[in-house]
PDB file of C-alpha atoms in Angstrom:
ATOM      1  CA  UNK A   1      72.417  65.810 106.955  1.00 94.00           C
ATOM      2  CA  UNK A   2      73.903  69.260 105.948  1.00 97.00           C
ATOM      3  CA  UNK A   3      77.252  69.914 104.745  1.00 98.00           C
ATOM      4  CA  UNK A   4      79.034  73.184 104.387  1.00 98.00           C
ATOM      5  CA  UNK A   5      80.905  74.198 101.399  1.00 98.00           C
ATOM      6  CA  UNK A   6      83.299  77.026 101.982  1.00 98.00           C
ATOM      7  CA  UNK A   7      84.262  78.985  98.685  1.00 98.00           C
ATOM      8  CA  UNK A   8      87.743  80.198 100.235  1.00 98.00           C
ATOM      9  CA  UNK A   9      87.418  83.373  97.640  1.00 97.00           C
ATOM     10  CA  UNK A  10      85.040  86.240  97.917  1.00 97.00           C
ATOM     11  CA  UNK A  11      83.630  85.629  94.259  1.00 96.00           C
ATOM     12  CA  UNK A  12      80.103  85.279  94.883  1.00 96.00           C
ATOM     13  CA  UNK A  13      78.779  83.673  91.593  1.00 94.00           C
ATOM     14  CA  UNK A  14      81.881  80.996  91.796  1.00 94.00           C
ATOM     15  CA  UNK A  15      80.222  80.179  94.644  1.00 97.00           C
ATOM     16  CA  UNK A  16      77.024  79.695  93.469  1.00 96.00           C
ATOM     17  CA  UNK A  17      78.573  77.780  90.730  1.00 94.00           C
ATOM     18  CA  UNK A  18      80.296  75.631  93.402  1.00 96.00           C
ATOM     19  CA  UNK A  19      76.483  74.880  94.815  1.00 97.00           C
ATOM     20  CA  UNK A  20      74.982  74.117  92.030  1.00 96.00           C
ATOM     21  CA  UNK A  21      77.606  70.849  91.360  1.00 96.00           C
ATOM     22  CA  UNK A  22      77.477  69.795  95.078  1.00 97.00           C
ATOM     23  CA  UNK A  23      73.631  69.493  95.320  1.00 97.00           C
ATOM     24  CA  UNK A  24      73.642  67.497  91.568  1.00 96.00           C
ATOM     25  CA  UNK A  25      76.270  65.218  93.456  1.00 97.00           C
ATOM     26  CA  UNK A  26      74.581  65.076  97.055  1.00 98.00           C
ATOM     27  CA  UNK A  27      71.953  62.469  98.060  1.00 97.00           C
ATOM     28  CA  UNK A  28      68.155  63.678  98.389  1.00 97.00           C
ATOM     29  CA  UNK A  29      68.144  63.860 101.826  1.00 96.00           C
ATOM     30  CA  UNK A  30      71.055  66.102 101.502  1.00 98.00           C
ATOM     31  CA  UNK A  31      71.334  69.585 102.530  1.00 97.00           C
ATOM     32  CA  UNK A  32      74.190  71.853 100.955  1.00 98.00           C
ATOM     33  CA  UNK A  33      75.037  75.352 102.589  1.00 97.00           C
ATOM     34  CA  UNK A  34      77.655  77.072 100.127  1.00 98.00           C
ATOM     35  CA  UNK A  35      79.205  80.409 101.588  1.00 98.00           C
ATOM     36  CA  UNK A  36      81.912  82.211 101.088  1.00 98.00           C
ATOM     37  CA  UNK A  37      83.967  84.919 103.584  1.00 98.00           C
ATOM     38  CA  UNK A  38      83.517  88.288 102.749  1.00 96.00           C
ATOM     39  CA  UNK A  39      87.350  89.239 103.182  1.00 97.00           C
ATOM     40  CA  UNK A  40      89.595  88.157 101.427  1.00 97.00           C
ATOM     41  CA  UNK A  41      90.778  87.607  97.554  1.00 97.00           C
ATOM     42  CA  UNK A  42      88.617  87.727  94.804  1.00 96.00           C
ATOM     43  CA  UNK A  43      90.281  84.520  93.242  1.00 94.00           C
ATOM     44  CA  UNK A  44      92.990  82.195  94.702  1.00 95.00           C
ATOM     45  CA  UNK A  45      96.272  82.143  92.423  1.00 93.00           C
ATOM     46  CA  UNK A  46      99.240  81.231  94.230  1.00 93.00           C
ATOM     47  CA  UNK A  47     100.846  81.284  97.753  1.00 96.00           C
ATOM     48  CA  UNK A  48     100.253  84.671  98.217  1.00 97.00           C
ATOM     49  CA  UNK A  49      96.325  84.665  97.887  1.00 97.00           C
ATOM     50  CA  UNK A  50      95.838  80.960  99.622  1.00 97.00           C
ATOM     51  CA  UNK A  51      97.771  82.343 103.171  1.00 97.00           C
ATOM     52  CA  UNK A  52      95.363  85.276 102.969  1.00 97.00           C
ATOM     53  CA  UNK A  53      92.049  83.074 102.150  1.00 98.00           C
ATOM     54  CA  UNK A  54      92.880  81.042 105.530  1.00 98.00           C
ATOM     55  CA  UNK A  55      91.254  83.722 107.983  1.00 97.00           C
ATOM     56  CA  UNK A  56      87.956  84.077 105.990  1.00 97.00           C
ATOM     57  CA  UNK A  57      87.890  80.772 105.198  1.00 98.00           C
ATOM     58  CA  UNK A  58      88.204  79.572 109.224  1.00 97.00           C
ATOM     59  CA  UNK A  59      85.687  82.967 110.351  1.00 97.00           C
ATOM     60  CA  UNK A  60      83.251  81.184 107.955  1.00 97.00           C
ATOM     61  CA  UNK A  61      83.664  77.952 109.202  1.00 97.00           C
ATOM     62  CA  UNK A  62      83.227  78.701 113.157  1.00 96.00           C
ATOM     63  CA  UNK A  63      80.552  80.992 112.628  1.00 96.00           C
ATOM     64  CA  UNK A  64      78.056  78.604 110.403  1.00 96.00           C
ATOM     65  CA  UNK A  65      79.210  75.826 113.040  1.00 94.00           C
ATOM     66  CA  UNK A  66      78.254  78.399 115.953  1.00 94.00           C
ATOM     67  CA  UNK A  67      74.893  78.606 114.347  1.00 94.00           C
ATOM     68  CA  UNK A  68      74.346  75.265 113.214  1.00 93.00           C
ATOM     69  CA  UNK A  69      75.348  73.784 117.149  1.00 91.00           C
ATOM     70  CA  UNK A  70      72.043  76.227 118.183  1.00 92.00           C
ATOM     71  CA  UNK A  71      69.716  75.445 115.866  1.00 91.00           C
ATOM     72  CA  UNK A  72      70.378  72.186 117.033  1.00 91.00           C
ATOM     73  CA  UNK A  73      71.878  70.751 113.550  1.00 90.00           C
ATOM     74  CA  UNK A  74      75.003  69.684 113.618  1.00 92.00           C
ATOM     75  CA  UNK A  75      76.795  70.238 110.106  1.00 96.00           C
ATOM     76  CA  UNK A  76      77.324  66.624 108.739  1.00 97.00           C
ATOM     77  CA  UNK A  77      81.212  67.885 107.488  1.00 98.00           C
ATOM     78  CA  UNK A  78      82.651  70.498 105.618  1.00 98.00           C
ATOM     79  CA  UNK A  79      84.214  70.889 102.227  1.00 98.00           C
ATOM     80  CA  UNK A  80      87.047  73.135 101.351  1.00 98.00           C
ATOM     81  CA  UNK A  81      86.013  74.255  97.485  1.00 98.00           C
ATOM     82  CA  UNK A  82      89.480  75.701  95.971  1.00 97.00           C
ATOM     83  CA  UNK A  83      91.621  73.466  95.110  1.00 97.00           C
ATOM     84  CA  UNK A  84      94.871  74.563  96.723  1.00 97.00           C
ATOM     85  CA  UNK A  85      92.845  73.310  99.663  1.00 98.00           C
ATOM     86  CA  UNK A  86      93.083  76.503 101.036  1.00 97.00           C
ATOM     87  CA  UNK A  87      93.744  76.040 105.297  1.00 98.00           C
ATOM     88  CA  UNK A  88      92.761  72.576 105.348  1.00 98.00           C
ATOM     89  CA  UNK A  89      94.371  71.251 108.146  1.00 98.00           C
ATOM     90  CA  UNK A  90      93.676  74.345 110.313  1.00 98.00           C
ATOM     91  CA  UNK A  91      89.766  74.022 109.459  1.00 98.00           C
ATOM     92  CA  UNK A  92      90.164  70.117 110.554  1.00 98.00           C
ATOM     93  CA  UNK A  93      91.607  71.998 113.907  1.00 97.00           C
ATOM     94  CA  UNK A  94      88.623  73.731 114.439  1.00 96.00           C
ATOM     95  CA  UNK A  95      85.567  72.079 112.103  1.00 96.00           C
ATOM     96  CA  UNK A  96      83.493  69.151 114.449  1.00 92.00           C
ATOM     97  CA  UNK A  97      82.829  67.219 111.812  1.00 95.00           C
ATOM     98  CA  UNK A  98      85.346  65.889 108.935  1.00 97.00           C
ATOM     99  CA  UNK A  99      86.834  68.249 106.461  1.00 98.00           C
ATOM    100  CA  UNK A 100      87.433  67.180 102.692  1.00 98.00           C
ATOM    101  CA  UNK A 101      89.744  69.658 100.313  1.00 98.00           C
ATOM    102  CA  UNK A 102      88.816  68.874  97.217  1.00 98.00           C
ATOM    103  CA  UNK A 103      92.285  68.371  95.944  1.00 98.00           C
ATOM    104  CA  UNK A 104      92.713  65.219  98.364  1.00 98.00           C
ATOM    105  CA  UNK A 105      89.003  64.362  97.134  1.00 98.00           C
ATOM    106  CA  UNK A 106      89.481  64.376  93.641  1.00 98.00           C
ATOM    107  CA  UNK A 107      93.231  62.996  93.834  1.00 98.00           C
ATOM    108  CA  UNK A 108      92.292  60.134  95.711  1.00 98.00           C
ATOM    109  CA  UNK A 109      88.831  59.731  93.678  1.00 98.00           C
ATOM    110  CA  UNK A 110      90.569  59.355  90.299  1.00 98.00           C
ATOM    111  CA  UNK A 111      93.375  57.177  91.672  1.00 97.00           C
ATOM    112  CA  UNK A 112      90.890  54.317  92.147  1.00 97.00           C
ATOM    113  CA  UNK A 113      89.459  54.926  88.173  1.00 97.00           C
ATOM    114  CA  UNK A 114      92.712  53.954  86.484  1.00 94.00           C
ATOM    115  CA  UNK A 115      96.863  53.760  86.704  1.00 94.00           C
ATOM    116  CA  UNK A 116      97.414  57.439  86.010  1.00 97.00           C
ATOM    117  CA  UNK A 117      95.595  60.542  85.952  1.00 98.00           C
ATOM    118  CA  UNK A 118      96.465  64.355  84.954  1.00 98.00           C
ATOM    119  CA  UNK A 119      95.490  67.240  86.696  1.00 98.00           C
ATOM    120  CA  UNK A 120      94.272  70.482  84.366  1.00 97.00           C
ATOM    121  CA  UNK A 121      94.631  73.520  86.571  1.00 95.00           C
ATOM    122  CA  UNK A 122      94.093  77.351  85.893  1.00 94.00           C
ATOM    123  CA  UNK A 123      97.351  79.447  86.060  1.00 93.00           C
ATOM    124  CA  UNK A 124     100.961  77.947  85.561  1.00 94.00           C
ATOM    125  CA  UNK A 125     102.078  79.594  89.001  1.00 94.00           C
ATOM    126  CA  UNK A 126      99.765  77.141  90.572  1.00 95.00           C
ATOM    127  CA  UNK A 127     101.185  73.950  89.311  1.00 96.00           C
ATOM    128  CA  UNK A 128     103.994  74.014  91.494  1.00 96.00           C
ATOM    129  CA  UNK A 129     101.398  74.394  94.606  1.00 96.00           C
ATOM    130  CA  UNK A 130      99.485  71.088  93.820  1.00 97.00           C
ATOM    131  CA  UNK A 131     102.546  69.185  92.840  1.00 97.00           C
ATOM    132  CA  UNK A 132     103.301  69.620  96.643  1.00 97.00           C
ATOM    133  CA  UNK A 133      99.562  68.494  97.561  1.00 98.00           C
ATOM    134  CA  UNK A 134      99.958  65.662  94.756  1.00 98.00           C
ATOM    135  CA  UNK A 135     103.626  64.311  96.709  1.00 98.00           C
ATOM    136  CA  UNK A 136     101.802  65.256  99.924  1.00 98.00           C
ATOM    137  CA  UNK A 137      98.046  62.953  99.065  1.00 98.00           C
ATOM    138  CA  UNK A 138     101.387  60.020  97.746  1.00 97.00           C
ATOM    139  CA  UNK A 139     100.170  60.621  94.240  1.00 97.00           C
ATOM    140  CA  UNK A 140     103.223  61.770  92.912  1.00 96.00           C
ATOM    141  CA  UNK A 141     104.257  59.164  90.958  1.00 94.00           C
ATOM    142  CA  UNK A 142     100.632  58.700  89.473  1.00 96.00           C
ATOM    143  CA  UNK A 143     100.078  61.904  88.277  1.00 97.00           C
ATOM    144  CA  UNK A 144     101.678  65.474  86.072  1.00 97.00           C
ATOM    145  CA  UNK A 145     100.012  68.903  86.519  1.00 98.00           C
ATOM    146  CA  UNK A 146      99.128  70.885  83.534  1.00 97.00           C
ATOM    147  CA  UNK A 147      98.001  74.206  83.019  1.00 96.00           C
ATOM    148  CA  UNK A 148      95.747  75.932  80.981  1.00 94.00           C
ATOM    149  CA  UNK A 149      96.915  79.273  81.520  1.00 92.00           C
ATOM    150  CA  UNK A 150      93.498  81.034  82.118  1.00 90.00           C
ATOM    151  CA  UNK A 151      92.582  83.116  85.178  1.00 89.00           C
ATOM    152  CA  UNK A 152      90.487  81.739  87.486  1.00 88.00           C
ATOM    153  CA  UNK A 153      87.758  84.444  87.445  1.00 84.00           C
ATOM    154  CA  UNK A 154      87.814  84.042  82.976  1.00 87.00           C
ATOM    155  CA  UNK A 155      86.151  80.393  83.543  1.00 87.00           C
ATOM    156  CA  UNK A 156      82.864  82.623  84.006  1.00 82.00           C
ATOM    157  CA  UNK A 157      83.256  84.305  81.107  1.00 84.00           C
ATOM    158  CA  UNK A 158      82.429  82.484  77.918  1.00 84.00           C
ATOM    159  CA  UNK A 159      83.911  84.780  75.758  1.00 81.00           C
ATOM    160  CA  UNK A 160      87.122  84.501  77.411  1.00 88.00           C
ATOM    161  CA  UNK A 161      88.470  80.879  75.193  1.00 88.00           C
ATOM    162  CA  UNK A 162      89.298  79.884  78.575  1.00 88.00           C
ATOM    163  CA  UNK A 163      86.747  76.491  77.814  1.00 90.00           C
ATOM    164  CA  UNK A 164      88.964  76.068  74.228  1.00 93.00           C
ATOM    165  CA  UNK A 165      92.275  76.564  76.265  1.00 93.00           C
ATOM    166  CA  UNK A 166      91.037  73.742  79.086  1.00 95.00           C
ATOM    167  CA  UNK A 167      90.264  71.321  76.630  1.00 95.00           C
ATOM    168  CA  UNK A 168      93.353  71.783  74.685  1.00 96.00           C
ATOM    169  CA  UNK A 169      95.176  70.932  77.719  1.00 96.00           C
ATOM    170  CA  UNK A 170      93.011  68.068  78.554  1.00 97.00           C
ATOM    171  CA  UNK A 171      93.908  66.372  74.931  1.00 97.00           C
ATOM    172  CA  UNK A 172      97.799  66.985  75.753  1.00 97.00           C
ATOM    173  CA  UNK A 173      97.179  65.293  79.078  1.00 97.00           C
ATOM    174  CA  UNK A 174      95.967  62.373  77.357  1.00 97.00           C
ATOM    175  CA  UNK A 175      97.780  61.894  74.780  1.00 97.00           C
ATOM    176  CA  UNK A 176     101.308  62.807  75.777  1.00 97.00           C
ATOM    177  CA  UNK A 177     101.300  62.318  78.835  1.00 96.00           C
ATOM    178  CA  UNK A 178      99.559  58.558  78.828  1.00 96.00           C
ATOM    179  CA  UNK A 179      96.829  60.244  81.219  1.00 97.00           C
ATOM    180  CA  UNK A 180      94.017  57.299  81.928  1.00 98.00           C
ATOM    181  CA  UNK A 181      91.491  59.982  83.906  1.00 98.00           C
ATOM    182  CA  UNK A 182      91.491  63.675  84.260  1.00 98.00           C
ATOM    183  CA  UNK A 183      91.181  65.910  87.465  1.00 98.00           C
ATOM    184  CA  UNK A 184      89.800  69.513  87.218  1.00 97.00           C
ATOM    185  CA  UNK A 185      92.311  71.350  88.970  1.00 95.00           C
ATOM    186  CA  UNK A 186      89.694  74.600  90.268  1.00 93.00           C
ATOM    187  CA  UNK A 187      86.350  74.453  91.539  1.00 92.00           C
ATOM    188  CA  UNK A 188      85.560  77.105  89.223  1.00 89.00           C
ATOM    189  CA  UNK A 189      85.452  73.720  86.894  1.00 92.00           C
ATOM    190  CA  UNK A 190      82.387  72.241  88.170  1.00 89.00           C
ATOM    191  CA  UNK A 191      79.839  72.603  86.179  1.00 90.00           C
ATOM    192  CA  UNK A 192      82.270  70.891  83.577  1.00 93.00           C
ATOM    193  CA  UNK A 193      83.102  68.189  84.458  1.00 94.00           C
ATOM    194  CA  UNK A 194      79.938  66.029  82.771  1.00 94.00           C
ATOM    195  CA  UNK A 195      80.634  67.633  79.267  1.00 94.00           C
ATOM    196  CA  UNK A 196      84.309  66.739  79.013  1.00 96.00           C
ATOM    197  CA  UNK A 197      83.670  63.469  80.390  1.00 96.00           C
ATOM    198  CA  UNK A 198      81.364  62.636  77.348  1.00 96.00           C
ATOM    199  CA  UNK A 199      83.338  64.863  74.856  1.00 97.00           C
ATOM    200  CA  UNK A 200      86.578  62.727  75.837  1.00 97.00           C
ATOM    201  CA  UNK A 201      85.381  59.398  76.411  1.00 97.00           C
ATOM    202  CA  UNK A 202      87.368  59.066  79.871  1.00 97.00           C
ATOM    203  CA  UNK A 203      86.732  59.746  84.057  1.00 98.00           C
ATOM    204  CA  UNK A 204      86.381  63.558  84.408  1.00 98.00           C
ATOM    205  CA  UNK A 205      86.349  64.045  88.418  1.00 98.00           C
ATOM    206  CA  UNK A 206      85.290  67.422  89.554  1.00 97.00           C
ATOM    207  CA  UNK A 207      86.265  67.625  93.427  1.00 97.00           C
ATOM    208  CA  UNK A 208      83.538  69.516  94.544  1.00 98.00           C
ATOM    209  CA  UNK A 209      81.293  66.580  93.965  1.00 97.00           C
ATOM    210  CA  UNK A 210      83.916  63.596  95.013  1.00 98.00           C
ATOM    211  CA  UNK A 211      84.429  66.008  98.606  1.00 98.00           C
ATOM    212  CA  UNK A 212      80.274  66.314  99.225  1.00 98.00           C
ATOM    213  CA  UNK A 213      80.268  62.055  98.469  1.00 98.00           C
ATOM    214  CA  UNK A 214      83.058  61.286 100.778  1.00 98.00           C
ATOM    215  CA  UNK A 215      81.629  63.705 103.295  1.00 98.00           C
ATOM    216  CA  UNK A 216      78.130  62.100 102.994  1.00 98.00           C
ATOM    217  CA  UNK A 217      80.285  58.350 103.628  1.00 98.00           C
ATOM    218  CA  UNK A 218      81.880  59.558 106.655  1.00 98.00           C
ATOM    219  CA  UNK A 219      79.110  61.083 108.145  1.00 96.00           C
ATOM    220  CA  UNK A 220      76.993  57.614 107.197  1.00 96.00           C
ATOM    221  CA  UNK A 221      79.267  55.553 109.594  1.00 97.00           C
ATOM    222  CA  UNK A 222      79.771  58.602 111.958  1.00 96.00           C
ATOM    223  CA  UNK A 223      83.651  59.150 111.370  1.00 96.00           C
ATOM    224  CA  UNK A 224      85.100  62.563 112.638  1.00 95.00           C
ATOM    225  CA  UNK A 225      88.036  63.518 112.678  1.00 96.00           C
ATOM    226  CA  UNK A 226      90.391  62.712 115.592  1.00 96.00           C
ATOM    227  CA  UNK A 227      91.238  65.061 118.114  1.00 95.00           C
ATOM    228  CA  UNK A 228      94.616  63.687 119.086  1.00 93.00           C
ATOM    229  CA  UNK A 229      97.582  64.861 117.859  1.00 94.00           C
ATOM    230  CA  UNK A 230      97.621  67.346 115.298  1.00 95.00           C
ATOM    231  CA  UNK A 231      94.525  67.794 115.144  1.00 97.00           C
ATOM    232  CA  UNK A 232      93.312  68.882 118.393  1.00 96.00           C
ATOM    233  CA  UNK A 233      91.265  71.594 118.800  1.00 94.00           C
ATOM    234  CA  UNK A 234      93.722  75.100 119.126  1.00 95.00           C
ATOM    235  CA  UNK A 235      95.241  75.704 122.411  1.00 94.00           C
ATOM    236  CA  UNK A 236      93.574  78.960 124.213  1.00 94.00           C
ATOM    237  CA  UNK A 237      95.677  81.827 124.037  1.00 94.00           C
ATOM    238  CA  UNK A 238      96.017  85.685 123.231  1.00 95.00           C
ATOM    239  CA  UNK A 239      96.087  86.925 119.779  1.00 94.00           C
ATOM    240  CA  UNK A 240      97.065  90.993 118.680  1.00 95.00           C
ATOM    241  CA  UNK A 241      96.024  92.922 116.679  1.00 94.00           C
ATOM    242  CA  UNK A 242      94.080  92.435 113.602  1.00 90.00           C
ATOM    243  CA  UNK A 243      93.871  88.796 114.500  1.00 91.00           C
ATOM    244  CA  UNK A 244      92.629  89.594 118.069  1.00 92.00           C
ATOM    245  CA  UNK A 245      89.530  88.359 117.328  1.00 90.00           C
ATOM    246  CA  UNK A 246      90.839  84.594 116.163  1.00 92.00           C
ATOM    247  CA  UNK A 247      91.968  83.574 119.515  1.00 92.00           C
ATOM    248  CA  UNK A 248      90.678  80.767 120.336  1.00 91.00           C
TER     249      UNK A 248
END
């Protein structure tokens, strides 16, 4: 099977970072294609970059499922990598296989690895964002956002103390606010999830791998998702302007 993963940004090496932890997490026989649009932000930090990811994001997503339907390979399913879950339920509108954000992924993930679980994001302005997502995926109750307060680009950089500021935040999670598991709150994260998860003796889930698993389940007992109701695939109509060429 081959599964897309969709870097919503336009940061090519994120994406290649992005890559690199779905293929360690996919099955042999697994195929990973990780793109990314090329318009669009260069990082996704609040409201104001997520509603202007969506277009790339859903260009990038018909076109690799244009080409995939005529080389006669159906993607498996798609994962959204940023963890705002960037357009999710608009690329479940148009995507013909299932579509995992890897918010929902790694929420839902960690929920079933102890009572309570934090969530260690980049920027403070995003913690309001996937509190929403967090009352949205029901796990409120089970879970408080922190923040590390480093940019998401400065996770590439190792000379940015952006690793020293994540795991700072990870020990506060744990021991103030009772946190039994942690969730890396970027996909920018990936490649560290393994290293805190040994350095801190506890579940580290990375969403970019718990998305490409669940995808890989679904597609093993040939779930899709359903096309009635909100779902369905968008109505045919006119679009203006520079959106002309989203119509459906």
């Amino acid at each position: 099977m081959e599964i897309l993963v969709v870097n919503p940004n336009t940061t090519a090496s994120m994406t290649a970072r992005i890559a690199a932890a779905a293929r360690a997490a996919a099955a042999p026989a697994t195929r990973i294609l990780a793109v990314n649009p090329t318009m669009g932000p260069a990082s996704i930090e609040g409201y104001y970059d997520e509603a202007l990811a969506v277009p790339g994001l859903l260009e990038e997503i018909t076109r690799r499922e244009r080409e995939a339907a005529r080389a006669g390979t159906p993607l498996a399913g798609t994962v959204i990598a940023c963890f705002d879950d960037v357009g999710l339920d608009a690329a479940r509108c148009v995507a013909s296989g299932p579509v995992v954000g890897i918010c929902e992924a790694a929420m839902q993930t960690a929920s079933l690895l102890g009572g309570s679980f934090g969530v260690v994001t980049t920027l403070r302005r995003s913690v309001p964002a996937l509190e929403r997502l967090a009352q949205r995926y029901g796990m409120a109750g089970r879970c408080r956002v922190r923040a590390a307060d480093v940019p998401v680009l400065a996770l590439e950089d190792p000379a940015s103390g952006a690793l020293e500021r994540l795991r700072a935040e990870i020990a506060r999670s744990l021991d103030e606010d009772g946190a039994e598991s942690i969730v890396l709150g970027c996909a920018g994260m990936a490649d560290l999830a393994r290293a805190l998860r040994d350095e801190f003796d506890v579940p580290v889930v990375d969403g970019v791998s718990a998305a490409v698993k669940l995808v890989e389940g679904l597609a093993a007992l040939g779930l899709r998702t359903s096309k009635r109701g909100g779902y369905a695939h968008p109505l045919s109509k006119a679009y203006a302007g520079m959106l002309e060429g989203f119509a459906p």
